[in-house]
C-alpha positions as a printed NumPy array, in Angstrom:
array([[ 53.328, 129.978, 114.794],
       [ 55.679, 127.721, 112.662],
       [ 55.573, 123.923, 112.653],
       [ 57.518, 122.175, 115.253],
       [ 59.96 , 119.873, 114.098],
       [ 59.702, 116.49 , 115.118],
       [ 62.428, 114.692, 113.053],
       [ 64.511, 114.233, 110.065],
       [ 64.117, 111.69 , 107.232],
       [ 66.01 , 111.677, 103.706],
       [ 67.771, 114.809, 104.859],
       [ 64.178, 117.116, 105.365],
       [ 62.804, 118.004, 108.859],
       [ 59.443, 116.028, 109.584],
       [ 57.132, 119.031, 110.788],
       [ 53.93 , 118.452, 112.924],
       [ 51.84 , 120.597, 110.252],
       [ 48.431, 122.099, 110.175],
       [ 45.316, 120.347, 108.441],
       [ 44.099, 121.921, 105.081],
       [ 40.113, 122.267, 104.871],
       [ 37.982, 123.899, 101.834],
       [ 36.219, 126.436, 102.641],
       [ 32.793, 127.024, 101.256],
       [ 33.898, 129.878,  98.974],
       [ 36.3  , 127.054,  97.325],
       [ 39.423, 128.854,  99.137],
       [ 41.697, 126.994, 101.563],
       [ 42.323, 127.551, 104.644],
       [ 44.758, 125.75 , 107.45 ],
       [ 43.567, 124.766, 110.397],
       [ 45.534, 123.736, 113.812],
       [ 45.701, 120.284, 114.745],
       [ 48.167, 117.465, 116.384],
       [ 48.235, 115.055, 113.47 ],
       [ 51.754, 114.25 , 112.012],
       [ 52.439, 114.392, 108.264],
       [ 55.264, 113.698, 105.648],
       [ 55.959, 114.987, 103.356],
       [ 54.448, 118.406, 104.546],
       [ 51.562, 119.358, 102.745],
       [ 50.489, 122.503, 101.408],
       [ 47.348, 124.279, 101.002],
       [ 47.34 , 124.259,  97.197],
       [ 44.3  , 122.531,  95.719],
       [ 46.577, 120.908,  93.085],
       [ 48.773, 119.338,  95.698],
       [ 48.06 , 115.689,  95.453],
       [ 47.505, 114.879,  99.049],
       [ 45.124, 117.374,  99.094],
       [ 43.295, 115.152,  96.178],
       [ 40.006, 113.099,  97.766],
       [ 40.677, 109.51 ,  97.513],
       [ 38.906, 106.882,  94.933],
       [ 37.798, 104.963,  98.047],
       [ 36.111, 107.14 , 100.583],
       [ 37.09 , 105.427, 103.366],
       [ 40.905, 105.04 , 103.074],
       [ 41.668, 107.973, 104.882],
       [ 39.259, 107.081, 107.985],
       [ 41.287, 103.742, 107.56 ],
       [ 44.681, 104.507, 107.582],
       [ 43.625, 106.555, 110.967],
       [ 41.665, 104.218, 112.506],
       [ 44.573, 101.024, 112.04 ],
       [ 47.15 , 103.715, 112.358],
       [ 48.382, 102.444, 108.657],
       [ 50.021, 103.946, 105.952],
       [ 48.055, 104.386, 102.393],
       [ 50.503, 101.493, 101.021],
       [ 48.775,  99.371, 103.292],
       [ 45.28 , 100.479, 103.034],
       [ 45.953, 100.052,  99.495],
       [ 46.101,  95.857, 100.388],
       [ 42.512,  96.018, 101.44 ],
       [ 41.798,  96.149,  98.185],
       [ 44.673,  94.033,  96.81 ],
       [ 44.035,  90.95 ,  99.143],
       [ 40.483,  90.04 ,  98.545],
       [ 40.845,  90.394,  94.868],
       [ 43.609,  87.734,  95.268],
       [ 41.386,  85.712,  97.141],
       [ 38.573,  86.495,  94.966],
       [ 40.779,  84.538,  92.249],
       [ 42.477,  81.828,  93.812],
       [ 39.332,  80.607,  96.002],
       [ 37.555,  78.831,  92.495],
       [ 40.294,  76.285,  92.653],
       [ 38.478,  75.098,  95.805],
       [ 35.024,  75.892,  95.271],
       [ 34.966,  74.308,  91.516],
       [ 35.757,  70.638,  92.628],
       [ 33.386,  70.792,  95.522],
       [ 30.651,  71.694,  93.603],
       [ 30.952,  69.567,  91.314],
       [ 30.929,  66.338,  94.182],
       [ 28.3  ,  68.284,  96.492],
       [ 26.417,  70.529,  94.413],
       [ 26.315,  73.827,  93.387],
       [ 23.759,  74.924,  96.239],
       [ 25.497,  73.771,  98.934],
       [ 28.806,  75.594,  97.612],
       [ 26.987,  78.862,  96.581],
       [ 25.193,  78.898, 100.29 ],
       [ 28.661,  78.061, 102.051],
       [ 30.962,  80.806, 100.262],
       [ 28.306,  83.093, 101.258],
       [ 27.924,  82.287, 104.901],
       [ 32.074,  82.37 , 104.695],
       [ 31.506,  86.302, 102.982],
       [ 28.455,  86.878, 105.428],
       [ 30.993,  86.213, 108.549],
       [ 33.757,  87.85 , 107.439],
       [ 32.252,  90.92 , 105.957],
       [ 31.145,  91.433, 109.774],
       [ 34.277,  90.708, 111.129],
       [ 35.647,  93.748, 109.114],
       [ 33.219,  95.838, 110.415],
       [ 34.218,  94.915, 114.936],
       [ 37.84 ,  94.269, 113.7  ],
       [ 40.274,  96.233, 115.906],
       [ 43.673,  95.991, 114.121],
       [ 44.876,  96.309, 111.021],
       [ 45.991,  92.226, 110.951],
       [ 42.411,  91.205, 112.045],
       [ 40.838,  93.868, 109.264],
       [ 43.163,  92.009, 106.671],
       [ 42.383,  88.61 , 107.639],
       [ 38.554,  89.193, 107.424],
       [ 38.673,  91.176, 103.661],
       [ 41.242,  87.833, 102.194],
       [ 38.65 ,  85.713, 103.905],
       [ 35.888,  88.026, 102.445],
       [ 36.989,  87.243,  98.567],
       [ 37.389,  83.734,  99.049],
       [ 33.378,  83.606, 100.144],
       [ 32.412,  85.292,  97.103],
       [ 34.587,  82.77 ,  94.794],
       [ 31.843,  80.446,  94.487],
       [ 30.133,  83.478,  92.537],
       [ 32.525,  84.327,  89.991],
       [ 32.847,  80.368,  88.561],
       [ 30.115,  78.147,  89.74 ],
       [ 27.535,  80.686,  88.593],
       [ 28.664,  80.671,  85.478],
       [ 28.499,  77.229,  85.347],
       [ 24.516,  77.071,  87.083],
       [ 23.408,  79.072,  83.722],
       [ 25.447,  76.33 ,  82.186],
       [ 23.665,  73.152,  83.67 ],
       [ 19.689,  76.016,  83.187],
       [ 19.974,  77.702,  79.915],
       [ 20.048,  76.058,  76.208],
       [ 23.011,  77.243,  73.652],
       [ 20.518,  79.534,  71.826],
       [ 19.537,  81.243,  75.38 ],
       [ 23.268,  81.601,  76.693],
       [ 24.472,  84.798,  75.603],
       [ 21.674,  86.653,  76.881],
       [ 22.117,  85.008,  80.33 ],
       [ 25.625,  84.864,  80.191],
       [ 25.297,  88.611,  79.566],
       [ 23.148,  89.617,  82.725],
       [ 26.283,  87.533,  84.925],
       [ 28.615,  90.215,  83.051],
       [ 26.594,  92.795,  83.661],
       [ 26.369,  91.751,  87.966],
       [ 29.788,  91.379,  87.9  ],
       [ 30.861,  94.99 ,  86.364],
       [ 28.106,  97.116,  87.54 ],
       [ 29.065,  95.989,  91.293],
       [ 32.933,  97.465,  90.512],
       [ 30.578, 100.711,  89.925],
       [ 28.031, 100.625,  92.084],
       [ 30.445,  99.924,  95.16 ],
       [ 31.973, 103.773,  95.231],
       [ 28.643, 105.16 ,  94.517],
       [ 26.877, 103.254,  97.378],
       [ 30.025, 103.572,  99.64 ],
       [ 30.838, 107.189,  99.054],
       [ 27.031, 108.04 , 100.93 ],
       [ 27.347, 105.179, 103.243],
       [ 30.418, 106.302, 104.949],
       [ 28.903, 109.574, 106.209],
       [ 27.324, 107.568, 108.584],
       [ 30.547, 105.838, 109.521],
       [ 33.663, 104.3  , 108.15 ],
       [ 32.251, 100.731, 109.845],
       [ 28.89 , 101.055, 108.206],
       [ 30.235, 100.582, 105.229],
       [ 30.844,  97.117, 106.474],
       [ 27.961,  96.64 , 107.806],
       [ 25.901,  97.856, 104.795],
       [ 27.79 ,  94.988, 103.283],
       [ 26.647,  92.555, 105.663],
       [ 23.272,  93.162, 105.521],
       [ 23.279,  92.718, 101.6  ],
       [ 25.005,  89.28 , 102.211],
       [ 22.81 ,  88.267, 104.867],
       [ 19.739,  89.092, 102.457],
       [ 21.371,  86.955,  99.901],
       [ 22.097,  84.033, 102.245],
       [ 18.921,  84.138, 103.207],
       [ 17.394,  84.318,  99.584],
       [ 19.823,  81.532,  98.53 ],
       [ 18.83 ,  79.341, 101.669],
       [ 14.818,  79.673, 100.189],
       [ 14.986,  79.705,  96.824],
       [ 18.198,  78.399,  95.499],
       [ 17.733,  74.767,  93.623],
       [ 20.156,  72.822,  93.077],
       [ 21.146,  72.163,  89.196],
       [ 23.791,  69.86 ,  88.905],
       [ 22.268,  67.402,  86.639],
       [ 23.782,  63.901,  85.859],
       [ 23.034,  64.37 ,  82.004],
       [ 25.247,  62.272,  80.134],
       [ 24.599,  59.   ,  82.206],
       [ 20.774,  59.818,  82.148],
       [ 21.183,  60.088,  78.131],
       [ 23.209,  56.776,  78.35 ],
       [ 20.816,  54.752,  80.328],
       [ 17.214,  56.39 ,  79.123],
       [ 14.3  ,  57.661,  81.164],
       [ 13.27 ,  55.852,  84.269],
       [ 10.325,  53.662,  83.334],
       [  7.347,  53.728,  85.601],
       [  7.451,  51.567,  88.588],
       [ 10.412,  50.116,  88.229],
       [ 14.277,  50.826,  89.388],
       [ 16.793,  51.551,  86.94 ],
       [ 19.926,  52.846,  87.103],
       [ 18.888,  56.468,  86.064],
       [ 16.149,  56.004,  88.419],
       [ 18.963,  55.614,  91.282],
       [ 21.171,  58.244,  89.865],
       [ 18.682,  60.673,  89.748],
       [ 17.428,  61.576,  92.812],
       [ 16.473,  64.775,  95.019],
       [ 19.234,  65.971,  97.001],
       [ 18.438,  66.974, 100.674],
       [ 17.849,  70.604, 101.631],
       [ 21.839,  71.19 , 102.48 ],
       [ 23.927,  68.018, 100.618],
       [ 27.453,  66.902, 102.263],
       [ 27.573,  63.786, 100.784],
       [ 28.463,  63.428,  96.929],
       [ 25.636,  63.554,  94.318],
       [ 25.789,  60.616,  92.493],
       [ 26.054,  60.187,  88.755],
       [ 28.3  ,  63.261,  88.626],
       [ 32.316,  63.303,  87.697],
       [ 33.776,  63.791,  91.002],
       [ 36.807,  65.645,  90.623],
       [ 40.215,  65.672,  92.37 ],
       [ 41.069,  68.28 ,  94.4  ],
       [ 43.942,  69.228,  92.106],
       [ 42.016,  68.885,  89.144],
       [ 40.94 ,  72.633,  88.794],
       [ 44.54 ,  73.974,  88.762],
       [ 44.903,  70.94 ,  85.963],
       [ 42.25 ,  72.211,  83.974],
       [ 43.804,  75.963,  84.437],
       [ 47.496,  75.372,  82.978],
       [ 45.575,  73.211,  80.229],
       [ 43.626,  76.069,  79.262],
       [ 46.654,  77.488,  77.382],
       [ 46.073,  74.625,  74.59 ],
       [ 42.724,  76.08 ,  73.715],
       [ 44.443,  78.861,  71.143],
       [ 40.222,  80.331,  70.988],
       [ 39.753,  80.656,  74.989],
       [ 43.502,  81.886,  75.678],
       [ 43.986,  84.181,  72.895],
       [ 40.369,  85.791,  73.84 ],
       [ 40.565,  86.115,  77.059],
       [ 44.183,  87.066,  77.389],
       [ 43.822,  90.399,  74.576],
       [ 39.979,  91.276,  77.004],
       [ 42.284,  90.953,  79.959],
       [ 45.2  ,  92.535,  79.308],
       [ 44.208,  95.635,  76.81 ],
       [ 40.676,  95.969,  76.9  ],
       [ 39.393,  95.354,  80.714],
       [ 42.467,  97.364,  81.509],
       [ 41.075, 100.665,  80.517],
       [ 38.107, 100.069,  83.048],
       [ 40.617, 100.712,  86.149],
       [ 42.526, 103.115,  84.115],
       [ 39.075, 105.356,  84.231],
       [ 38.011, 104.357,  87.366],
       [ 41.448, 105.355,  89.269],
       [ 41.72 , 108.355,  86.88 ],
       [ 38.388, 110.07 ,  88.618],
       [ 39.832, 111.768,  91.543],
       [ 42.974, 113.584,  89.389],
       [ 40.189, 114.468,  86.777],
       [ 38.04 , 116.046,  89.38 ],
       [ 40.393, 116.58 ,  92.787],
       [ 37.939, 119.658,  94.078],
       [ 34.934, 117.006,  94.211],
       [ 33.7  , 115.225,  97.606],
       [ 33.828, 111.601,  97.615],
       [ 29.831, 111.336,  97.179],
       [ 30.304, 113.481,  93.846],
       [ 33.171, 111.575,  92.744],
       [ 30.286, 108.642,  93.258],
       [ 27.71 , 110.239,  91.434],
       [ 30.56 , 110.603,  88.392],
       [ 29.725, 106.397,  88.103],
       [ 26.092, 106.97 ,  87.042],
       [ 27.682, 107.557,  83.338],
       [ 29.307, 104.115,  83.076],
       [ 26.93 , 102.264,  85.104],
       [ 24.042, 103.352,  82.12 ],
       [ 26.145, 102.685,  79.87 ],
       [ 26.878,  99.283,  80.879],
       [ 23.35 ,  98.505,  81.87 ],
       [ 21.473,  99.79 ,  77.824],
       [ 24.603,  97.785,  76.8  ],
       [ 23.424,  94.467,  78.09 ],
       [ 19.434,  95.117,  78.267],
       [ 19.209,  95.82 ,  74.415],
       [ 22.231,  95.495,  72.604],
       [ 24.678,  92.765,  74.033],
       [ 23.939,  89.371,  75.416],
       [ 20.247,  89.174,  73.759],
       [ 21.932,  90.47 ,  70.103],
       [ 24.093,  87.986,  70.363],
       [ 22.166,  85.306,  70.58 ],
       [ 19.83 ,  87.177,  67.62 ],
       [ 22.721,  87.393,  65.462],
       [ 24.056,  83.727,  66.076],
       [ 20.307,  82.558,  64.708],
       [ 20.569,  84.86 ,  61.82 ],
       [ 23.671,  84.444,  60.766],
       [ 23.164,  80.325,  60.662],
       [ 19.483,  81.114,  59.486],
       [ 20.676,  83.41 ,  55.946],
       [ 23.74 ,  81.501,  55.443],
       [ 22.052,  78.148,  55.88 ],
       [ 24.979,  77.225,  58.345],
       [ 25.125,  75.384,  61.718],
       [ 25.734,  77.552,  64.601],
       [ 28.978,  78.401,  66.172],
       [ 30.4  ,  80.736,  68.537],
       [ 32.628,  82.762,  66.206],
       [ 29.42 ,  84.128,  64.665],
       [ 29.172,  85.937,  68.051],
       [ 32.752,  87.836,  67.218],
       [ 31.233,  90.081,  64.811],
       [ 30.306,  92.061,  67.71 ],
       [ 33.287,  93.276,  69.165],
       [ 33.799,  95.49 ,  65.688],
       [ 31.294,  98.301,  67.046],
       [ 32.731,  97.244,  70.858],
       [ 35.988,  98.353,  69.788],
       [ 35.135, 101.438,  68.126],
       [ 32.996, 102.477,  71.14 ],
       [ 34.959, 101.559,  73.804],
       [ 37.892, 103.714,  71.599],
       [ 35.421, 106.505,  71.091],
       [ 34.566, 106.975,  74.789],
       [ 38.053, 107.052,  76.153],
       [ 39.564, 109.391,  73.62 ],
       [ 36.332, 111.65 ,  74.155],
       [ 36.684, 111.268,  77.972],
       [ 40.148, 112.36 ,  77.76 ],
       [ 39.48 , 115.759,  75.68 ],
       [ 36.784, 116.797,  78.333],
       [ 39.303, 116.497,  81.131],
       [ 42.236, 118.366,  79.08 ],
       [ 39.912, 120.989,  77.941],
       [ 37.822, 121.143,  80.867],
       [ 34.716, 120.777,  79.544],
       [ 31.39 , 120.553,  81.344],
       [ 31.443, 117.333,  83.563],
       [ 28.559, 116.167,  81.761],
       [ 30.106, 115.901,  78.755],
       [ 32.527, 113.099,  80.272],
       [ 29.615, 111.723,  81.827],
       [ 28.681, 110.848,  78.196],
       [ 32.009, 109.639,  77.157],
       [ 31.956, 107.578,  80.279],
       [ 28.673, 105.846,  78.979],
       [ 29.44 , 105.02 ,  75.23 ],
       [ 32.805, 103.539,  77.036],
       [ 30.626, 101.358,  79.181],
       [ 28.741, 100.855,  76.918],
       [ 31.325,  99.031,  74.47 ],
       [ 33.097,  97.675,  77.516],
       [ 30.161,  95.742,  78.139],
       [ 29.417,  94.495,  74.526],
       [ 33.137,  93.615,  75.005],
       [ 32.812,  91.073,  77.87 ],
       [ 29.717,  89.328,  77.302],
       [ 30.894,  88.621,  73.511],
       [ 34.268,  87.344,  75.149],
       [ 32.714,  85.021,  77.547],
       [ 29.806,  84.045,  76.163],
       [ 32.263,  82.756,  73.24 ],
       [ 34.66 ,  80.884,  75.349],
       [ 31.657,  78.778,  77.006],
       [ 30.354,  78.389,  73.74 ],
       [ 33.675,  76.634,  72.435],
       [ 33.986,  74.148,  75.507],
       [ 30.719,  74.571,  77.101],
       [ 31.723,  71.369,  79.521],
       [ 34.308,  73.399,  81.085],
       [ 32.814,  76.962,  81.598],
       [ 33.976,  77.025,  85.266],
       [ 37.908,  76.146,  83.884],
       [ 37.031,  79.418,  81.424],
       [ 36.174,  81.932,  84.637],
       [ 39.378,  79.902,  86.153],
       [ 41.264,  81.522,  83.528],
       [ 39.423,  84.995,  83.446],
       [ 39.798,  85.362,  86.853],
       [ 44.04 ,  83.994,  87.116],
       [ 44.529,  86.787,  84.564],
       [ 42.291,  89.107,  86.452],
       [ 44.376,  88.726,  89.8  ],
       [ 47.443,  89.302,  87.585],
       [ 46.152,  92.56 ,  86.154],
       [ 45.399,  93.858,  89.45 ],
       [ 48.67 ,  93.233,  90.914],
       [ 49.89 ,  95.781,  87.979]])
């Protein structure tokens, strides 16, 4: 029976057309059904709209808001825009309350919203729980950085600074590996899955989480607290209650504006800007240039294989930092100052984006021959990993340099990771 035409648009008749399913034989084969589609799709398997999506639950989206995949693509857009204009907030507050109480309330903000995505009923309430979802996890993305900051000792930061990298960019590829098997169950239990992880963390954070912000300069200035006796350190320095509201004393307490101060200024620091700008803008890039590339590379696969395909860059990433990236560093700083008979300083850290580049090169063009050629998918799987691999190397050199130049203002340095960042995803 053909189509029946339900309009006209540009000129072409909208038809109410048949869905396309894959047989098990790997044929295709149309099946009836009352769902409305344009432009009309065909039953070829090269036929993008027949490819399976990056994100496994955009389709079960765009049907369940009635939404187009424009929009669904926002879901992904808005939160990352929150995720990098939230640290202007977060950054001031904990440095006048503390960095527990700011950790614990971005994730109670994530914790709440993550669950409102999962009961939300319309696409406005979906969208106002995801922005509201990024700005919970700000706190993450700069006032961690700066905890390791107020813990860890120079010689010790590029190992730590590496294991935050490695958080941070193993959760861009474990999230479609997770999510691909979670949304069998359901498109909302992906949501939920979510929650459950935050609430675990809130939780864990709530227990376990001390508070580090540390009045060091006026405790240096004024000397230990003698026994018995009250000094000024002994009144600066002081346990803060379980949850803090009021300010911590001792500590700079910044303006509210002062973050987005600190940001613009970061442009007259020629070793954070030029850094972070070239990581951002050529090297980082070719993470999402892989990532979105996956479903053209491999349109027959299901959305849990196309999930599976991240187990080559998340080893890669991980043998990266566990033996190679963060601890080297900090082996190579000591060496280098040790042979040389030199103080330290952070640009003996650079000499490791030389094998970073020609990794992170290697894996892309090698990545890119399997897919023309159509070699076995395991053979990208290994490109995939010596590109994570040099990726990684990549970013914990980059940041752990940048804190390492103007270690008082690490959280102004993910400020400025994370502006670019938001502008990178926007392209």
């Amino acid at each position: 029976m053909d189509p029946e035409v339900i309009g006209v648009s540009d000129g072409q008749e909208i038809l109410k057309t048949p869905d396309v399913e894959t047989t098990l034989d790997g044929s295709t084969a149309v099946q009836p059904s009352d769902s409305l589609e344009y432009p009309r799709r065909t039953s070829h398997p090269a036929d993008p709209l027949n490819w399976p999506l990056t994100v496994p639950t955009f389709a079960s989206l765009q049907i369940i808001f009635n939404a187009t995949y424009a929009q669904i693509n926002y879901t992904v857009a808005v939160p990352a825009l929150a995720l990098g204009l939230s640290p202007f907030m977060w950054s001031p507050l904990a440095d006048i309350y503390g960095r527990r109480t700011v950790m614990i309330i971005g994730c109670l903000v994530a914790f709440i919203s993550t669950i409102g995505s999962a009961v939300a009923k319309t696409y406005g309430g979906y969208m106002a729980a995801r922005f509201f979802q990024g700005w919970g996890v700000g706190p993450a993305s700069s006032v961690g950085l700066q905890m390791l900051q107020d813990i860890y000792f120079e010689h010790e930061r590029g190992q730590k600074v590496g294991i935050w990298t490695l958080a941070i960019d193993t959760g861009l590829l474990f999230g479609p590996l997770i999510g691909g098997f979670a949304a069998l169950v359901s498109t909302e239990f992906v949501a939920w899955l979510t929650a459950i992880f935050f609430g675990v963390l809130l939780l864990s954070m709530v227990i376990w989480l001390p508070e580090t912000a540390f009045p060091r300069r006026e405790v240096v200035e004024n000397g230990p607290p003698k026994q018995d006796s009250d000094t000024p350190t002994s009144s600066i320095v002081r346990s803060p209650p379980f949850i803090n509201f009021l300010p911590i004393p001792g500590l700079r307490h910044p303006k509210p504006w002062d973050t987005a101060v600190r940001f613009i200024r970061m442009f007259a620091y020629p070793n954070v800007a030029i850094s972070i700008i070239f990581y951002c803008w050529t090297w980082y890039w070719f993470i999402l240039c892989v990532i979105t590339m996956i479903p053209a590379a491999y349109p027959t696969y299901s959305p849990q294989h196309q999930g599976l395909l991240f187990l080559g860059l998340i080893i890669g990433t991980i043998i990266a930092e566990v033996f190679f990236s963060g601890t080297l560093s900090d082996r190579l700083v000591a060496y280098i100052s040790r042979t040389r008979n030199r103080p330290r300083s952070p640009e003996m850290r650079l000499w490791l984006f030389w094998p970073a580049a020609v990794l992170t090169a290697l894996g892309l063009v090698l990545f890119g021959v399997a897919i023309q050629y159509n070699w076995h998918w395991a053979v990208a799987q290994i490109a995939m990993g010596i590109f994570g691999f040099g990726v990684q190397v990549g970013n914990t050199t980059t940041m752990a340099y940048a804190v390492d130049c103007h270690p008082d203002h690490a959280m102004d340095v993910t400020h400025y990771l994370g502006g670019h960042g938001v502008l990178e995803l926007r392209h």
